[in-house]
mmCIF file of C-alpha atoms and ligand atoms in Angstrom:
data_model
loop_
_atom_site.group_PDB
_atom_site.id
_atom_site.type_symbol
_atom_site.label_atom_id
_atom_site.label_comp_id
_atom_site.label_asym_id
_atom_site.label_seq_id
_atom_site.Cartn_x
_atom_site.Cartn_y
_atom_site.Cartn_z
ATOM 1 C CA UNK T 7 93.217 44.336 57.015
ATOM 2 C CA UNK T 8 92.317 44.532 53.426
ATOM 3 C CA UNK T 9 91.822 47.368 51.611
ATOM 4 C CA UNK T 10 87.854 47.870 50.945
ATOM 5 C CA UNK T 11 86.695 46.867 47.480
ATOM 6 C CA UNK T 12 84.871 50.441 47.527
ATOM 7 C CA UNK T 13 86.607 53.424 49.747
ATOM 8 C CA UNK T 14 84.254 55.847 50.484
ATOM 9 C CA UNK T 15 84.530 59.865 49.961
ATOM 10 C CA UNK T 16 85.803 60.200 53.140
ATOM 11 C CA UNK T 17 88.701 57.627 53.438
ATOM 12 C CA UNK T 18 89.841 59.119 49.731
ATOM 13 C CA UNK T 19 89.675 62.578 51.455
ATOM 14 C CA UNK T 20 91.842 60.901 54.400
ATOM 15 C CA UNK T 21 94.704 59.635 52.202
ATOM 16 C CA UNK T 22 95.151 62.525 49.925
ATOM 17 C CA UNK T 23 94.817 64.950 52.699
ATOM 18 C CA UNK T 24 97.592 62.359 54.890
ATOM 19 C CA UNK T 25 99.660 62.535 51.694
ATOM 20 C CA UNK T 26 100.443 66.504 52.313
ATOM 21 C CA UNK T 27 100.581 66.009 56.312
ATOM 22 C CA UNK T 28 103.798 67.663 58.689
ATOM 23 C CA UNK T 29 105.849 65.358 60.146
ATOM 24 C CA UNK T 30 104.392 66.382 63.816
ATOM 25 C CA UNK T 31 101.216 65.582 62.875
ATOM 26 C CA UNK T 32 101.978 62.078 62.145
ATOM 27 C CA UNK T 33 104.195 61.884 65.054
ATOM 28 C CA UNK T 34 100.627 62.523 67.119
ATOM 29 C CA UNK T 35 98.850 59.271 68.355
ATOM 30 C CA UNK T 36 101.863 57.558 67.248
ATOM 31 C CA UNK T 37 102.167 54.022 68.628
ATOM 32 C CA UNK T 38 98.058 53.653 68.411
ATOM 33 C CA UNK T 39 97.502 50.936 66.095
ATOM 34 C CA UNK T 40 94.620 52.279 64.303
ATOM 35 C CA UNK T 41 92.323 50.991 61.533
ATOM 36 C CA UNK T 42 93.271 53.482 58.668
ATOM 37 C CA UNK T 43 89.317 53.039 57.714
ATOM 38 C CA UNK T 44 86.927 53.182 60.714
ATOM 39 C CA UNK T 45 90.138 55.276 62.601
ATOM 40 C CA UNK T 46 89.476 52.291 65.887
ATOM 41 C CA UNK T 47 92.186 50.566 67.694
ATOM 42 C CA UNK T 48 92.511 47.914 65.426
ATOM 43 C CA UNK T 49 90.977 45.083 68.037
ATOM 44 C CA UNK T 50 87.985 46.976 67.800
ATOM 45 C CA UNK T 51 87.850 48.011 64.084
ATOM 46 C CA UNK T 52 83.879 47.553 63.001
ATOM 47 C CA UNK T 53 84.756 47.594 59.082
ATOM 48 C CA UNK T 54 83.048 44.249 58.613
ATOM 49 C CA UNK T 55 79.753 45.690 59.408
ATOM 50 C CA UNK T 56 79.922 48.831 57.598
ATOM 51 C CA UNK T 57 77.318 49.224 54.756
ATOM 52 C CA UNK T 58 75.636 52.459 53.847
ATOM 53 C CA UNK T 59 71.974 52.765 53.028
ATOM 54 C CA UNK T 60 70.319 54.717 50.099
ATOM 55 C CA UNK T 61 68.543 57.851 50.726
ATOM 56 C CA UNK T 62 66.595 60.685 49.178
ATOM 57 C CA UNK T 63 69.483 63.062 50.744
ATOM 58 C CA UNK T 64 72.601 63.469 49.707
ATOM 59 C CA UNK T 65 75.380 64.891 51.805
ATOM 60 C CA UNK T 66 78.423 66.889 51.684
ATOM 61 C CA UNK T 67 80.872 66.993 54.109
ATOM 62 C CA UNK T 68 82.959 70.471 53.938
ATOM 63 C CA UNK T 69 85.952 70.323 56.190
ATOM 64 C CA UNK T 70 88.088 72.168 57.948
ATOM 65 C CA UNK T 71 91.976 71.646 56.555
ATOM 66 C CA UNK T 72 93.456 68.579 59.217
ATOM 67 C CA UNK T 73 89.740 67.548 60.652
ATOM 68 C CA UNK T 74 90.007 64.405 58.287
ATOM 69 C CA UNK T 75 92.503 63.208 59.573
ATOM 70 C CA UNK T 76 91.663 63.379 63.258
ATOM 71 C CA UNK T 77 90.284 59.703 64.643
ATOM 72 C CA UNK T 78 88.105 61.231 66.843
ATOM 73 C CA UNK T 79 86.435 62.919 63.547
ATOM 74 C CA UNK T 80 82.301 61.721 63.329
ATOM 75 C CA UNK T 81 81.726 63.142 59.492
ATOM 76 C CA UNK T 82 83.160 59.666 58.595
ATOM 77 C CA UNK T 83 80.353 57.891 60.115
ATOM 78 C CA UNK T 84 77.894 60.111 57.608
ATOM 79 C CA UNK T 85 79.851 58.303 54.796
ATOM 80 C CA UNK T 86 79.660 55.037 56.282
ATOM 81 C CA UNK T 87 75.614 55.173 56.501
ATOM 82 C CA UNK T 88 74.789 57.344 53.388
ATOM 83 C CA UNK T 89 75.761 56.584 50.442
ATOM 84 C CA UNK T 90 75.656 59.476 48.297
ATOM 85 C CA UNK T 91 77.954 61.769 50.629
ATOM 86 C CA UNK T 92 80.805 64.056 49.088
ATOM 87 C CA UNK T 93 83.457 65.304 51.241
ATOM 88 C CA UNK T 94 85.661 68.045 50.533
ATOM 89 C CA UNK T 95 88.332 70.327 52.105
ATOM 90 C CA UNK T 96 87.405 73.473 52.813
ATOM 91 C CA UNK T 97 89.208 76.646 50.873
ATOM 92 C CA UNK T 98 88.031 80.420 50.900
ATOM 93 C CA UNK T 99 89.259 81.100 48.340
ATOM 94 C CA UNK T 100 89.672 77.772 46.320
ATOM 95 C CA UNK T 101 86.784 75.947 46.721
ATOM 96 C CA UNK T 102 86.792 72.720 44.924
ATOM 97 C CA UNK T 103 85.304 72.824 41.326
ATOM 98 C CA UNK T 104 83.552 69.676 41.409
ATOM 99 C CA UNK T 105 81.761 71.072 45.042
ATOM 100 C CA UNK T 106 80.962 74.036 43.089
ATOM 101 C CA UNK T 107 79.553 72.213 40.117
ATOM 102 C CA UNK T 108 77.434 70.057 42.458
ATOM 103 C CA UNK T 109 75.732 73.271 44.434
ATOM 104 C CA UNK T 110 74.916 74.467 40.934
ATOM 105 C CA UNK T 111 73.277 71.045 39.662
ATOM 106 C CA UNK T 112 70.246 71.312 38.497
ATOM 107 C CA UNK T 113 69.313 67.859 40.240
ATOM 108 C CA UNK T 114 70.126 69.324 43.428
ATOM 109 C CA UNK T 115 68.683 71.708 46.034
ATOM 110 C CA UNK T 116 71.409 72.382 48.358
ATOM 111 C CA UNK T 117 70.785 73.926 51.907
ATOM 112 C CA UNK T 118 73.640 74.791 54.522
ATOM 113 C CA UNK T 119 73.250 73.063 57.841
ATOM 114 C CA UNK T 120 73.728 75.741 60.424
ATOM 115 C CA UNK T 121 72.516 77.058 63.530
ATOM 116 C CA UNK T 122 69.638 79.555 62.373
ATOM 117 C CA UNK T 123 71.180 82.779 64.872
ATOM 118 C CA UNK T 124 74.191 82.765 62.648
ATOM 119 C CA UNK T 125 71.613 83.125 59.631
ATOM 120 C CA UNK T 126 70.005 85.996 58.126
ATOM 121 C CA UNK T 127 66.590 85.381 59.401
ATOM 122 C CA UNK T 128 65.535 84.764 55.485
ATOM 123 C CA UNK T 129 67.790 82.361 54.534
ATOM 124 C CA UNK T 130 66.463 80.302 57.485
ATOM 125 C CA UNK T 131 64.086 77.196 56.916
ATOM 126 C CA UNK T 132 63.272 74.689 59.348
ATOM 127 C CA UNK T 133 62.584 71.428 56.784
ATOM 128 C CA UNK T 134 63.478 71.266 53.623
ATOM 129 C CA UNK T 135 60.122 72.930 52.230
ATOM 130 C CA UNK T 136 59.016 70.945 49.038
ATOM 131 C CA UNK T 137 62.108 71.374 47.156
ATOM 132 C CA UNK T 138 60.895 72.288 43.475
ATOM 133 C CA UNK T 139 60.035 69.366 41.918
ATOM 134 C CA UNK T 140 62.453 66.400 40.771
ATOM 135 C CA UNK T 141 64.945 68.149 42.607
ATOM 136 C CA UNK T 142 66.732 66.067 45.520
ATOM 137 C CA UNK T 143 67.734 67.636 49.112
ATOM 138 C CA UNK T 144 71.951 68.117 49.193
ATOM 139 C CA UNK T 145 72.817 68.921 52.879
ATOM 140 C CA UNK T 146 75.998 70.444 53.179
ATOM 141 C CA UNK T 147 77.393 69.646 56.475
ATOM 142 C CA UNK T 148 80.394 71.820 57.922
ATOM 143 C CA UNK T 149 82.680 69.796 60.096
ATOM 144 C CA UNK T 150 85.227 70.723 62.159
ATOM 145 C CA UNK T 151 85.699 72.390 65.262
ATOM 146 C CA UNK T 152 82.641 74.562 66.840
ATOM 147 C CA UNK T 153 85.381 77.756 66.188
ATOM 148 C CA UNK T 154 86.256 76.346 62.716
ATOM 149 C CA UNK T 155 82.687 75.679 61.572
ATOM 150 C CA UNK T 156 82.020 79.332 62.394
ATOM 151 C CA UNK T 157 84.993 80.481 60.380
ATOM 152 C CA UNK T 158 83.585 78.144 57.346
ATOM 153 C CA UNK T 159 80.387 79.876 57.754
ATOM 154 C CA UNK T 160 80.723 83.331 57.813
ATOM 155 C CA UNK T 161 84.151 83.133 54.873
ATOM 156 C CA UNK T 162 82.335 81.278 51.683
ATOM 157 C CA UNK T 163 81.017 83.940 49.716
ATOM 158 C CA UNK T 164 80.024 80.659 47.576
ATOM 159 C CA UNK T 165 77.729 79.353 50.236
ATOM 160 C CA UNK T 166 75.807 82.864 50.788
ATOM 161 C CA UNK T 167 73.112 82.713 48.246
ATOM 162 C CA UNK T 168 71.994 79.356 50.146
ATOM 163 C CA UNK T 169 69.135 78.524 52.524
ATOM 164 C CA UNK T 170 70.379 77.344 55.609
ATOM 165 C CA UNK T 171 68.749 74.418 57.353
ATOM 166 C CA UNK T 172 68.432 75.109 61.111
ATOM 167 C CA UNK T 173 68.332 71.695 63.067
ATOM 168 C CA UNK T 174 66.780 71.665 66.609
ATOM 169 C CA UNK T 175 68.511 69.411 68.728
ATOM 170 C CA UNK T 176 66.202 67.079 70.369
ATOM 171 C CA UNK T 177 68.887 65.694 73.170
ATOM 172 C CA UNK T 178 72.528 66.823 74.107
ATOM 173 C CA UNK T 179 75.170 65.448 72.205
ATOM 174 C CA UNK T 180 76.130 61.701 73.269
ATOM 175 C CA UNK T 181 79.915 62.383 72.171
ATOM 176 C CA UNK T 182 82.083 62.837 74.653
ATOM 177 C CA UNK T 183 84.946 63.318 73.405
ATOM 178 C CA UNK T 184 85.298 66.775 72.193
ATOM 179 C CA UNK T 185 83.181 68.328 74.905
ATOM 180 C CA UNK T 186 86.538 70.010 76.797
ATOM 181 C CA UNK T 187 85.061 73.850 76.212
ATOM 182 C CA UNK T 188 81.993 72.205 77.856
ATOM 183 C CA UNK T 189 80.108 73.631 74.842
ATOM 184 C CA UNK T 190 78.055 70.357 74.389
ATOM 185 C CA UNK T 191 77.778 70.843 70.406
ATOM 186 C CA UNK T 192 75.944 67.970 68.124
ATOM 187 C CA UNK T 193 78.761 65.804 66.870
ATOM 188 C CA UNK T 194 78.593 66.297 63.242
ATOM 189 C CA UNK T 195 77.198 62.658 62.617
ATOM 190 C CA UNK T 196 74.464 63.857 64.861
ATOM 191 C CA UNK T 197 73.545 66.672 62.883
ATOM 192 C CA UNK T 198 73.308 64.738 59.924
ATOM 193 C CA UNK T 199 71.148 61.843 61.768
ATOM 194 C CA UNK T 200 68.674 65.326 63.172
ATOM 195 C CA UNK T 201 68.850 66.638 59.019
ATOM 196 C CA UNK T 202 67.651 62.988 58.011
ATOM 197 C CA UNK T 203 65.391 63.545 60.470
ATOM 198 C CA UNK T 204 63.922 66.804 59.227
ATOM 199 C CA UNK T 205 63.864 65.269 55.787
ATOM 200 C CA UNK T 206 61.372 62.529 57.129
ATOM 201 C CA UNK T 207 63.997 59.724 56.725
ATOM 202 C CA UNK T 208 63.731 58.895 60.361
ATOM 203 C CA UNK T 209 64.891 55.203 59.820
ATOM 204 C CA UNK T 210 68.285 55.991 58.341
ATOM 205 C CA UNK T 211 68.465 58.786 60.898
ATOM 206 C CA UNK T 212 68.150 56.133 63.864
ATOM 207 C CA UNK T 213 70.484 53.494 61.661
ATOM 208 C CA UNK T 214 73.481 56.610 62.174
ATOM 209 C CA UNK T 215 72.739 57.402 65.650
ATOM 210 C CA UNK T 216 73.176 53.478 66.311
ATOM 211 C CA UNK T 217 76.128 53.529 64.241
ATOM 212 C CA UNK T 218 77.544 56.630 66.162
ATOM 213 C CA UNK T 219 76.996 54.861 69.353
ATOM 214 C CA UNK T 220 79.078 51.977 68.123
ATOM 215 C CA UNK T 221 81.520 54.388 66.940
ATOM 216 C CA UNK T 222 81.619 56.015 70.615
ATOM 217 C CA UNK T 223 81.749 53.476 72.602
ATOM 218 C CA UNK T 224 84.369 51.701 71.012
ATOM 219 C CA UNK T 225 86.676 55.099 70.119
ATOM 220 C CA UNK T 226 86.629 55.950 73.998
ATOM 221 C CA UNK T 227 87.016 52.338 75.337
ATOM 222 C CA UNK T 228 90.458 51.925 72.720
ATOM 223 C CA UNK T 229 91.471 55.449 74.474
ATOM 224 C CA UNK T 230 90.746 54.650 77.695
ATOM 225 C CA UNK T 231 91.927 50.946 77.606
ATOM 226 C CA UNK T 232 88.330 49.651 78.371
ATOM 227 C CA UNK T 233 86.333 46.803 77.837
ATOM 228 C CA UNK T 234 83.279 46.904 76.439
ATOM 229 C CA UNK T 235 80.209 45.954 77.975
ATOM 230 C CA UNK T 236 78.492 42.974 77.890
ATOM 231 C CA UNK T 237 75.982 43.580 75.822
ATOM 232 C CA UNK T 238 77.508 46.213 73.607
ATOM 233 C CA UNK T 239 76.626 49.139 71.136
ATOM 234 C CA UNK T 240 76.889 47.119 67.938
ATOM 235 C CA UNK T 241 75.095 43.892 69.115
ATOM 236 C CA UNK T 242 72.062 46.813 69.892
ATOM 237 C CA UNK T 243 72.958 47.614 66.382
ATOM 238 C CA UNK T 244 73.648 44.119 64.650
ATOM 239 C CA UNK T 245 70.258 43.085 66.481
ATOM 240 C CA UNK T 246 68.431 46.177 64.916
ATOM 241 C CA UNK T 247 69.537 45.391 61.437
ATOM 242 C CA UNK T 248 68.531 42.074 61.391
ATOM 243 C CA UNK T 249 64.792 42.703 62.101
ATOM 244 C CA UNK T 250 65.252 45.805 59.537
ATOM 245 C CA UNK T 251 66.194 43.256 56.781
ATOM 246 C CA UNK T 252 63.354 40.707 58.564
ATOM 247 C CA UNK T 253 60.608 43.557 58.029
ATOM 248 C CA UNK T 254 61.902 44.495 54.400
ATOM 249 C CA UNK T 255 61.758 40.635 53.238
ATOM 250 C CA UNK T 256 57.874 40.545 54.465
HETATM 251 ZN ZN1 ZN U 317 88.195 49.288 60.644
#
């Protein structure tokens, strides 16, 4: 397929980060023919109905060292949807300058999306309280393993002076994919859909959780060597954005 006329921050991420990958890595899934974009078995690649939205939040993703390159990875979806999403990889002691610059932007309030027990109790807010004036939300979103996003948390002196967004789940994670410690965490594209939520931009929120469920379905019916159903996740979602655009025109 083509090469999209815009990549987003995500699929740069991939390629750079596939640039400096070990030969075993590589050698892992090997024989899948992928889309190197949406990461699906290529008969079920959904690039053609990709567009991402404008929002009042902006997003970045701050990942764990190989997590970009997994297929199974959901941050991508965030990218997909939202259009203002960064992504970087995440360093201790290196973080990247243009991530730094962007915490410290004066256009930007930036709050940590994390569980609020990990939290001091007063870094904790629930919504994004009235950000000071002109200022626009800048979720950062840790993604990687539920071990890994721990490790992110607790080692960036960088992020500490934050206020970390606590999001409540409303349901159990859909994903079921990366539920083998039978932890049940949010898939990251579901915390950002429950963050969009908290920053009243439930329509976008709902456009990502559709997307996700396209995503899903598809993801574990290439690994499983399913068919989809009949009437399938991205019909619900094709179907949804039609009357979106219908109700806009009005
Ligand atoms: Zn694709």
């Amino acid at each position: 397929m083509p090469e999209p006329e815009q990549s987003h921050a995500i699929q740069r991420l991939y390629k750079t980060r596939l640039a400096r990958a070990t030969r075993p890595y590589l050698a892992r899934g090997a024989g899948v023919d992928r889309c190197q974009y949406c990461m699906l078995v290529r008969h079920y690649c959904v690039c053609a109905h990709r567009a991402a939205r404008q929002t009042q939040a902006a997003f970045i993703l701050l990942m764990y060292d190989d997590e970009v390159l997994k297929p199974s990875n959901t941050g991508r979806l965030i990218a997909d949807c939202v259009e203002d999403t960064h992504a970087f990889i995440w360093s201790r002691t290196a973080p990247d300058p243009e991530m730094l610059a962007m915490l410290s932007h004066p256009d930007f309030q930036p709050y940590v999306v994390f569980p609020a027990q990990y939290a001091a109790s007063e870094r904790v807010v629930n919504v994004p309280n009235n950000p000071p004036s002109g200022k626009r939300p800048l979720f950062i979103i840790i993604d990687g393993t539920w071990r890994e996003a721990k490790k992110i948390f607790r080692k960036s002196p960088w992020l500490d002076h934050l206020p970390v967004l606590s999001i409540q789940a409303q349901a159990f994670s859909r994903y079921q994919v990366r539920d083998a410690h039978g932890e049940n965490q949010l898939a990251t594209a579901e915390v950002a859909a429950e963050t969009l939520v908290a920053n009243q931009e439930p329509e976008v929120a709902e456009y990502l959780n559709q997307w996700f469920d396209v995503f899903r379905e598809r993801y574990l019916a290439g690994k499983r060597q399913k068919t989809l159903p009949d009437r399938d996740a991205l019909a619900v979602f094709i179907t949804h954005q039609a009357r979106h655009k219908a109700d806009e025109a009005v």
